[in-house]
Coordinates of C-alpha atoms and ligand atoms in Angstrom, one line a residue:
M425 CA 9.0 -17.9 -2.9
D426 CA 7.0 -20.0 -5.2
K427 CA 7.0 -20.0 -9.0
F428 CA 4.5 -21.2 -11.7
V429 CA 5.6 -23.4 -14.5
I430 CA 3.1 -23.1 -17.4
H431 CA 3.0 -25.1 -20.7
G432 CA 0.9 -22.9 -23.0
R433 CA -1.5 -23.2 -25.8
K434 CA -4.1 -25.3 -24.1
K435 CA -7.7 -24.1 -24.8
L436 CA -9.5 -23.4 -21.5
K437 CA -12.8 -25.1 -21.2
G438 CA -15.3 -25.5 -18.3
T439 CA -16.6 -23.6 -15.4
V440 CA -14.9 -21.5 -12.8
V441 CA -16.4 -20.2 -9.6
I442 CA -15.5 -16.7 -8.6
S443 CA -14.4 -15.9 -5.1
G444 CA -15.4 -13.0 -2.9
A445 CA -14.0 -9.6 -3.7
K446 CA -10.6 -8.8 -2.1
N447 CA -11.2 -5.1 -2.2
A448 CA -14.6 -5.3 -0.6
A449 CA -13.2 -7.5 2.2
L450 CA -10.3 -5.2 2.8
A451 CA -12.8 -2.4 3.4
L452 CA -15.4 -4.3 5.5
M453 CA -12.8 -5.8 7.8
P454 CA -11.6 -2.5 9.3
A455 CA -15.2 -1.2 9.3
T456 CA -15.8 -3.7 12.1
L457 CA -13.8 -1.5 14.4
L458 CA -16.7 1.0 14.3
A459 CA -18.8 -1.1 16.7
S460 CA -17.8 -3.6 19.4
G461 CA -19.0 -7.1 19.0
K462 CA -19.1 -10.2 16.8
Y463 CA -19.2 -10.1 13.0
R464 CA -19.4 -13.0 10.5
L465 CA -18.2 -12.1 7.0
E466 CA -19.2 -14.8 4.5
N467 CA -17.5 -15.5 1.1
T468 CA -14.3 -13.9 2.3
P469 CA -11.6 -15.0 -0.1
D470 CA -8.6 -17.0 1.1
L471 CA -5.9 -14.5 0.2
R472 CA -2.6 -13.2 1.6
D473 CA -4.0 -9.6 1.7
I474 CA -6.9 -10.8 3.8
S475 CA -4.5 -12.5 6.3
T476 CA -2.4 -9.3 6.4
M477 CA -5.5 -7.3 7.3
G478 CA -6.5 -9.9 9.8
K479 CA -3.1 -9.7 11.5
L480 CA -3.3 -5.9 11.6
L481 CA -6.7 -6.1 13.3
Q482 CA -5.4 -8.8 15.7
M483 CA -2.6 -6.4 16.7
M484 CA -5.3 -4.0 17.7
G485 CA -7.0 -6.5 19.9
V486 CA -9.5 -7.9 17.5
D487 CA -10.2 -11.6 17.7
V488 CA -10.0 -13.0 14.2
S489 CA -10.7 -16.6 13.1
K490 CA -11.5 -18.2 9.9
N491 CA -13.5 -21.3 8.9
E492 CA -13.1 -21.8 5.1
H493 CA -14.6 -18.7 3.6
T494 CA -16.3 -17.4 6.8
L495 CA -14.3 -14.9 8.7
H496 CA -15.3 -14.3 12.3
L497 CA -14.2 -11.0 14.0
N498 CA -14.8 -10.0 17.5
T499 CA -14.0 -6.3 18.1
F500 CA -14.9 -6.3 21.8
R501 CA -11.3 -6.0 23.1
V502 CA -9.8 -3.4 20.8
N503 CA -7.2 -1.7 22.9
K504 CA -4.5 -0.5 20.5
F505 CA -5.0 2.1 17.8
E506 CA -1.9 1.7 15.7
A507 CA -1.0 0.4 12.3
P508 CA 2.7 -0.1 12.3
Y509 CA 5.0 0.3 9.3
E510 CA 5.8 -3.4 9.2
Q511 CA 2.1 -4.2 8.4
V512 CA 1.3 -1.1 6.3
K513 CA 4.3 -1.7 4.0
K514 CA 3.0 -5.1 3.2
M515 CA -0.4 -3.8 2.1
R516 CA -1.5 -0.2 1.5
A517 CA -5.1 -0.9 2.3
S518 CA -4.0 -0.9 5.9
I519 CA -4.7 2.8 5.8
Y520 CA -8.4 1.9 6.0
V521 CA -8.1 1.6 9.8
L522 CA -7.5 5.4 10.0
G523 CA -11.2 6.5 9.6
P524 CA -12.8 3.9 11.9
L525 CA -10.2 4.3 14.7
I526 CA -10.3 8.1 14.8
T527 CA -14.1 8.3 14.7
R528 CA -14.7 5.5 17.3
Y529 CA -11.7 5.9 19.6
G530 CA -10.5 9.5 19.0
Y531 CA -7.0 8.4 18.2
A532 CA -5.1 6.7 15.4
K533 CA -1.5 6.2 14.6
V534 CA -1.1 4.8 11.1
S535 CA 2.1 4.5 9.2
L536 CA 2.3 6.3 5.9
P537 CA 2.3 3.6 3.2
G538 CA 5.1 5.0 1.1
G539 CA 5.5 4.2 -2.6
C540 CA 4.2 1.2 -4.5
A541 CA 6.0 -1.2 -6.8
W542 CA 5.0 0.8 -9.8
G543 CA 5.2 4.3 -8.5
P544 CA 3.8 6.9 -6.1
R545 CA 0.4 6.4 -4.5
P546 CA -0.4 9.3 -2.3
V547 CA -2.9 9.2 0.7
N548 CA -3.4 13.0 0.9
L549 CA -7.1 12.7 0.3
H550 CA -7.6 10.3 3.2
I551 CA -5.7 12.7 5.5
E552 CA -7.4 15.9 4.3
G553 CA -10.8 14.2 4.5
V554 CA -10.3 13.2 8.1
R555 CA -8.8 16.6 8.9
K556 CA -11.9 18.3 7.5
L557 CA -14.0 16.2 9.8
G558 CA -12.2 17.9 12.7
A559 CA -9.3 15.5 13.5
K560 CA -6.0 17.1 14.4
I561 CA -3.4 15.5 12.2
D562 CA 0.4 15.4 12.7
I563 CA 2.8 13.6 10.5
D564 CA 5.7 12.4 12.7
R565 CA 8.5 10.1 11.7
G566 CA 6.5 8.4 8.9
Y567 CA 3.3 8.1 10.9
I568 CA 0.0 9.9 10.6
I569 CA -1.1 10.7 14.1
A570 CA -4.7 11.7 14.3
K571 CA -6.5 12.9 17.4
A572 CA -10.1 14.1 17.9
K573 CA -12.9 14.3 20.4
R574 CA -16.1 13.6 18.4
L575 CA -15.7 14.3 14.6
K576 CA -17.9 16.9 13.1
A577 CA -19.6 16.7 9.7
A578 CA -18.1 18.6 6.8
K579 CA -18.6 19.1 3.1
I580 CA -15.7 17.3 1.3
A581 CA -15.1 17.5 -2.4
F582 CA -12.4 15.2 -3.5
D583 CA -10.0 16.5 -6.1
V584 CA -9.6 13.1 -7.5
S585 CA -12.1 10.2 -7.4
S586 CA -10.5 7.8 -4.9
V587 CA -11.8 4.4 -3.8
G588 CA -9.7 4.4 -0.6
A589 CA -10.3 8.0 0.4
T590 CA -14.1 7.7 -0.1
G591 CA -14.2 4.5 2.0
N592 CA -12.0 5.9 4.7
V593 CA -13.8 9.2 5.0
M594 CA -17.2 7.5 4.8
M595 CA -16.2 5.3 7.7
A596 CA -15.1 8.3 9.7
A597 CA -18.3 10.3 8.9
V598 CA -20.8 7.6 10.0
L599 CA -20.1 8.4 13.7
A600 CA -19.5 12.2 13.2
K601 CA -21.9 14.8 14.5
G602 CA -24.1 16.1 11.7
T603 CA -24.4 15.4 8.0
T604 CA -21.3 15.0 5.9
V605 CA -21.5 15.6 2.2
L606 CA -19.0 13.8 -0.1
E607 CA -18.6 15.2 -3.6
N608 CA -16.8 13.3 -6.4
A609 CA -17.1 10.2 -4.3
A610 CA -16.0 6.8 -5.7
M611 CA -18.8 4.6 -7.1
E612 CA -16.9 1.4 -7.4
P613 CA -18.9 -1.7 -6.4
E614 CA -16.6 -2.3 -3.4
I615 CA -17.5 1.2 -2.1
V616 CA -21.2 0.4 -2.6
A617 CA -20.6 -2.9 -0.7
L618 CA -19.0 -1.0 2.2
A619 CA -21.8 1.6 2.3
R620 CA -24.4 -1.1 2.4
F621 CA -22.5 -2.9 5.2
L622 CA -22.4 0.4 7.2
M623 CA -26.1 0.9 6.6
K624 CA -26.8 -2.6 8.0
M625 CA -24.7 -1.6 11.0
G626 CA -27.1 1.4 11.5
A627 CA -25.4 4.2 9.5
R628 CA -27.4 6.7 7.5
I629 CA -26.1 7.1 4.0
D630 CA -27.8 8.6 1.0
G631 CA -26.6 8.6 -2.6
I632 CA -24.9 5.2 -2.4
G633 CA -23.5 4.3 -5.9
T634 CA -23.4 8.0 -7.0
T635 CA -20.7 10.6 -6.8
R636 CA -22.5 12.6 -4.1
M637 CA -23.1 11.0 -0.8
E638 CA -24.8 12.4 2.3
I639 CA -23.9 10.7 5.6
E640 CA -25.8 11.6 8.7
G641 CA -23.7 10.7 11.7
V642 CA -25.2 8.5 14.3
D643 CA -24.2 8.0 18.0
A644 CA -23.5 4.3 17.7
L645 CA -23.5 1.4 15.3
H646 CA -24.0 -2.4 15.9
P647 CA -22.3 -5.5 14.6
V648 CA -23.8 -7.5 11.7
D649 CA -23.1 -10.4 9.4
E650 CA -22.5 -9.9 5.7
T651 CA -21.6 -11.8 2.5
M652 CA -18.9 -10.5 0.3
I653 CA -19.7 -9.4 -3.3
P654 CA -17.9 -11.4 -6.0
D655 CA -14.5 -10.3 -7.2
R656 CA -15.1 -8.5 -10.6
I657 CA -11.3 -8.4 -11.4
E658 CA -10.9 -12.2 -10.8
A659 CA -13.9 -12.7 -13.1
G660 CA -12.5 -10.4 -15.8
T661 CA -9.1 -12.1 -15.6
F662 CA -10.7 -15.6 -16.2
L663 CA -12.7 -14.2 -19.1
I664 CA -9.5 -12.9 -20.7
A665 CA -7.8 -16.2 -20.1
A666 CA -10.7 -17.9 -22.1
A667 CA -10.5 -15.3 -24.9
L668 CA -6.7 -15.6 -25.1
T669 CA -6.6 -19.4 -25.4
G670 CA -9.4 -19.7 -27.8
G671 CA -11.5 -21.4 -25.2
T672 CA -15.1 -21.5 -23.9
V673 CA -15.5 -20.7 -20.2
K674 CA -18.4 -20.1 -17.9
V675 CA -17.7 -17.8 -15.0
E676 CA -20.0 -18.5 -12.1
C677 CA -21.0 -16.6 -9.0
C678 CA -20.2 -13.2 -10.4
K679 CA -22.1 -10.1 -11.0
P680 CA -22.2 -9.4 -14.7
G681 CA -23.4 -5.8 -14.1
H682 CA -20.0 -5.0 -12.4
L683 CA -18.1 -6.0 -15.5
M684 CA -20.0 -4.1 -18.2
A685 CA -17.0 -2.2 -19.5
I686 CA -14.9 -5.3 -19.7
L687 CA -17.6 -7.3 -21.4
T688 CA -18.2 -4.6 -24.0
K689 CA -14.5 -4.5 -24.9
L690 CA -14.3 -8.3 -25.1
E691 CA -17.3 -8.3 -27.5
E692 CA -15.5 -5.6 -29.6
A693 CA -12.5 -7.9 -29.6
G694 CA -14.7 -10.6 -31.1
A695 CA -15.6 -12.8 -28.2
Q696 CA -19.2 -14.2 -27.9
I697 CA -20.6 -13.3 -24.5
N698 CA -23.8 -14.5 -22.8
V699 CA -24.8 -13.4 -19.3
G700 CA -27.3 -14.6 -16.7
D701 CA -28.1 -13.4 -13.3
N702 CA -24.8 -14.5 -11.7
W703 CA -22.9 -16.0 -14.6
I704 CA -21.1 -15.1 -17.8
T705 CA -20.0 -17.4 -20.6
L706 CA -17.4 -16.5 -23.1
K707 CA -16.7 -18.2 -26.4
A708 CA -13.5 -16.9 -27.9
S709 CA -13.3 -15.8 -31.5
R710 CA -10.9 -17.5 -33.9
M711 CA -9.0 -14.2 -34.2
T712 CA -9.0 -11.5 -31.5
K713 CA -9.3 -8.0 -32.9
A714 CA -7.2 -5.2 -31.6
V715 CA -9.3 -2.9 -29.4
D716 CA -8.1 0.3 -27.6
V717 CA -8.8 0.7 -23.9
T718 CA -8.5 3.7 -21.6
T719 CA -8.9 2.9 -17.9
A720 CA -11.3 5.0 -15.9
I721 CA -13.1 5.1 -12.7
Y722 CA -16.2 2.9 -12.3
P723 CA -18.2 2.1 -14.5
G724 CA -15.3 2.6 -16.9
F725 CA -12.6 0.0 -17.7
P726 CA -10.8 -0.8 -14.4
T727 CA -7.1 0.0 -14.1
D728 CA -6.9 -3.4 -12.3
M729 CA -7.6 -5.0 -15.7
Q730 CA -5.2 -3.0 -17.8
A731 CA -2.3 -5.4 -17.6
Q732 CA -4.5 -8.4 -18.5
W733 CA -5.9 -6.5 -21.5
I734 CA -2.5 -5.7 -22.7
T735 CA -1.7 -9.4 -22.7
L736 CA -4.8 -10.1 -24.8
M737 CA -3.8 -7.5 -27.2
T738 CA -0.3 -8.9 -27.7
I739 CA -1.8 -11.6 -29.9
A740 CA -4.6 -9.6 -31.5
K741 CA -4.9 -8.8 -35.1
G742 CA -3.7 -5.2 -35.5
S743 CA -2.5 -2.4 -33.2
S744 CA -4.1 -1.1 -30.1
V745 CA -3.4 1.6 -27.6
I746 CA -4.0 0.9 -23.9
T747 CA -4.0 4.1 -21.8
D748 CA -4.0 4.1 -18.0
S749 CA -5.6 7.3 -16.8
I750 CA -5.7 6.2 -13.1
Y751 CA -2.1 5.1 -12.5
F752 CA 0.3 6.6 -15.1
D753 CA 3.2 4.3 -14.2
R754 CA 1.5 1.0 -13.9
F755 CA 3.4 -0.8 -16.7
K756 CA 6.0 -3.0 -15.0
H757 CA 4.5 -6.0 -16.9
V758 CA 5.4 -4.6 -20.3
P759 CA 9.2 -5.4 -20.3
E760 CA 8.4 -8.9 -19.2
L761 CA 5.7 -9.4 -21.9
I762 CA 8.3 -8.2 -24.4
R763 CA 10.6 -11.0 -23.1
L764 CA 7.8 -13.4 -24.2
G765 CA 7.8 -11.9 -27.7
A766 CA 5.2 -9.2 -27.4
N767 CA 5.6 -6.0 -29.5
I768 CA 4.8 -3.1 -27.1
E769 CA 6.1 0.4 -27.0
L770 CA 5.4 2.7 -24.0
N771 CA 4.6 6.3 -24.5
K772 CA 4.0 8.1 -21.2
N773 CA 0.9 6.4 -19.8
A774 CA 0.0 4.5 -22.9
A775 CA 1.1 1.2 -24.3
I776 CA 1.1 0.8 -28.0
V777 CA 0.6 -2.9 -28.7
K778 CA 1.2 -4.4 -32.2
G779 CA -0.3 -7.9 -32.2
V780 CA 2.1 -10.7 -33.0
K781 CA 1.3 -14.2 -34.3
R782 CA 2.5 -15.9 -31.1
L783 CA 4.3 -15.5 -27.9
A784 CA 7.1 -17.8 -26.9
G785 CA 7.7 -19.1 -23.4
A786 CA 10.5 -17.8 -21.2
T787 CA 11.2 -17.0 -17.6
V788 CA 9.6 -13.8 -16.4
M789 CA 9.3 -12.0 -13.0
S790 CA 6.2 -10.9 -11.2
T791 CA 6.4 -7.4 -9.9
D792 CA 2.9 -6.6 -8.6
L793 CA -0.5 -8.3 -8.4
R794 CA -2.1 -7.4 -11.7
A795 CA 1.2 -7.5 -13.6
S796 CA 1.6 -11.1 -12.3
A797 CA -1.8 -12.0 -13.6
S798 CA -0.9 -10.6 -17.0
L799 CA 2.2 -12.8 -17.1
V800 CA 0.3 -16.0 -16.1
L801 CA -2.2 -15.2 -18.9
A802 CA 0.7 -14.7 -21.4
G803 CA 2.1 -18.1 -20.2
L804 CA -1.2 -19.7 -21.0
V805 CA -1.0 -18.7 -24.7
A806 CA 2.8 -18.8 -25.2
E807 CA 4.4 -21.6 -27.0
G808 CA 6.4 -23.9 -24.8
K809 CA 7.3 -23.4 -21.2
T810 CA 6.9 -20.2 -19.3
E811 CA 8.1 -19.8 -15.7
V812 CA 6.6 -17.0 -13.7
L813 CA 8.8 -16.2 -10.7
R814 CA 7.7 -14.6 -7.4
V815 CA 4.1 -15.5 -7.6
Y816 CA 3.5 -14.4 -4.0
H817 CA 2.1 -11.3 -5.6
L818 CA -0.7 -13.4 -7.1
D819 CA -1.4 -15.0 -3.8
R820 CA -2.3 -11.5 -2.5
G821 CA -5.3 -11.2 -4.8
Y822 CA -6.2 -14.4 -6.7
E823 CA -7.5 -17.4 -4.7
H824 CA -5.8 -20.6 -5.8
I825 CA -5.5 -19.3 -9.3
E826 CA -3.4 -22.3 -10.5
K827 CA -6.0 -24.8 -9.2
K828 CA -8.9 -22.9 -10.9
L829 CA -6.9 -22.8 -14.2
Q830 CA -5.9 -26.5 -13.9
A831 CA -9.7 -27.3 -13.6
L832 CA -10.2 -25.4 -16.9
G833 CA -7.5 -27.5 -18.6
A834 CA -4.5 -25.3 -18.3
S835 CA -1.1 -26.9 -17.7
I836 CA 0.2 -24.8 -14.7
R837 CA 2.1 -26.1 -11.7
R838 CA 3.2 -24.3 -8.5
I839 CA 6.7 -25.1 -7.5
S840 CA 7.6 -24.1 -3.9
G841 CA 11.1 -23.1 -3.1
Q842 CA 13.4 -20.5 -1.6
E843 CA 15.4 -19.6 -4.7
Y844 CA 12.6 -18.1 -6.8
Ligands
UD1_24 C1 -8.2 0.9 -5.0 C2 -8.0 -0.6 -5.2 C3 -7.0 -0.9 -6.3 C4 -7.4 -0.1 -7.6 C5 -7.6 1.3 -7.3 C6 -8.2 2.1 -8.5 C7 -8.3 -1.4 -2.9 C8 -7.8 -2.0 -1.7 N1 -7.5 -1.1 -3.9 O1 -6.9 1.4 -4.6 O2 -7.0 -2.3 -6.5 O3 -6.3 -0.2 -8.5 O4 -8.6 1.5 -6.2 O5 -9.4 1.5 -8.9 O6 -9.5 -1.2 -3.0 N2 -5.1 9.4 -5.1 C9 -4.6 10.6 -4.7 N3 -4.6 10.9 -3.3 C10 -5.1 10.0 -2.4 C11 -5.6 8.8 -2.9 C12 -5.6 8.5 -4.2 O7 -4.1 11.4 -5.5 O8 -5.1 10.3 -1.2 C13 -5.1 9.1 -6.6 C14 -4.2 7.9 -6.9 O9 -2.9 8.3 -7.1 C15 -4.9 7.4 -8.2 C16 -6.4 7.8 -8.0 O10 -6.4 8.7 -6.9 O11 -4.4 8.2 -9.3 C17 -7.2 6.6 -7.6 O12 -6.7 5.9 -6.6 P1 -7.6 5.2 -5.5 O13 -8.9 5.0 -6.0 O14 -7.4 5.9 -4.2 O15 -6.9 3.8 -5.3 P2 -6.8 2.9 -4.0 O16 -8.0 3.1 -3.1 O17 -5.5 3.0 -3.3

């Protein structure tokens, strides 16, 4: 396992190019199971989660190859309809194969994902949605076993707005007989990207980007090529890196419209923001102000930016409260930030952060993807040397983060080795 060694307090300066969105790619890749043939997915990020999804699809008979950021998939020989525990435990998004498999092949055997590093993450809405579309579902020895002839349209109102369940059920509904209505559907840009991809393949979907979608099932879809939308969480993370280090950074190849909640909060914290069609510049203020944040579904402040925001607040002037209303337990980064000198108290699903003058470098441990990002950010602003262990979590979701940070002037090195 690799580690990062960071020498902090270097102002970041320059331009960073944002990669394709991990969470869009993780939805589009399994969607290719819906129609046999060849697909080309451009701007697919080079990430461990993408390789994991690629391996899972290969196990089903999909031919997967990659040329830089272009992913080629050929779904002509799909002959296995299983997602084994060994793959699903590596990445929960593997559950996305459930909808496409059951609707296209009438059978799916998908391992239940189990817990996550920071707490429970149920998949009941995925299962219930597919069941409402007429699939017979058994849970047997840790596996979801779904069987169906042709799925039938249904009206499905999700109790909770869920990105994954919306995507999964939408993929199942596109080939079901009749018109499915999804209420309280997720509106995240990655779900919009999936819906647009499905439309390109021949699906009929109304209400994309709203909480009510109508999906008129069709008999068959066809393969297409697509370009991935930019990763809004990667963009947000680099903006916070700039704000934290007192820097000036231009984030290129992003969609500013996807980051409105983050940009508003950064401005409230004192940063100067300018946006163009596909770029954002941030000039940090001399002193970051404390700003409260509550995570919410899109277009609210994303839970995937909560950890990074806490890091920014650790050195802000004043106190702030950061509340996670999506994942109540997602605070594994807090004890590690405290090791770096942060003053944070946890109260249920809220972190109360009292800004300190400075953080001091130490050795900290990555626990999950966004927690790891928050620790790297902390290392960039801490005095002296910070070592972030187990950075494989970061490799799941940030493409070559150390190289992109180095190009902005950060002192960060990857050290490969077994012992970390
Ligand atoms: C996706 C993202 C993840 C992000 C999250 C919230 C991918 C691959 N991952 O995860 O990065 O943090 O959205 O924006 O796109 N829930 C249930 N039952 C279910 C499913 C979800 O109760 O069957 C709850 C969850 O516990 C959570 C809420 O719904 O409280 C939202 O989770 P969800 O949107 O489903 O997250 P994911 O799709 O897993």
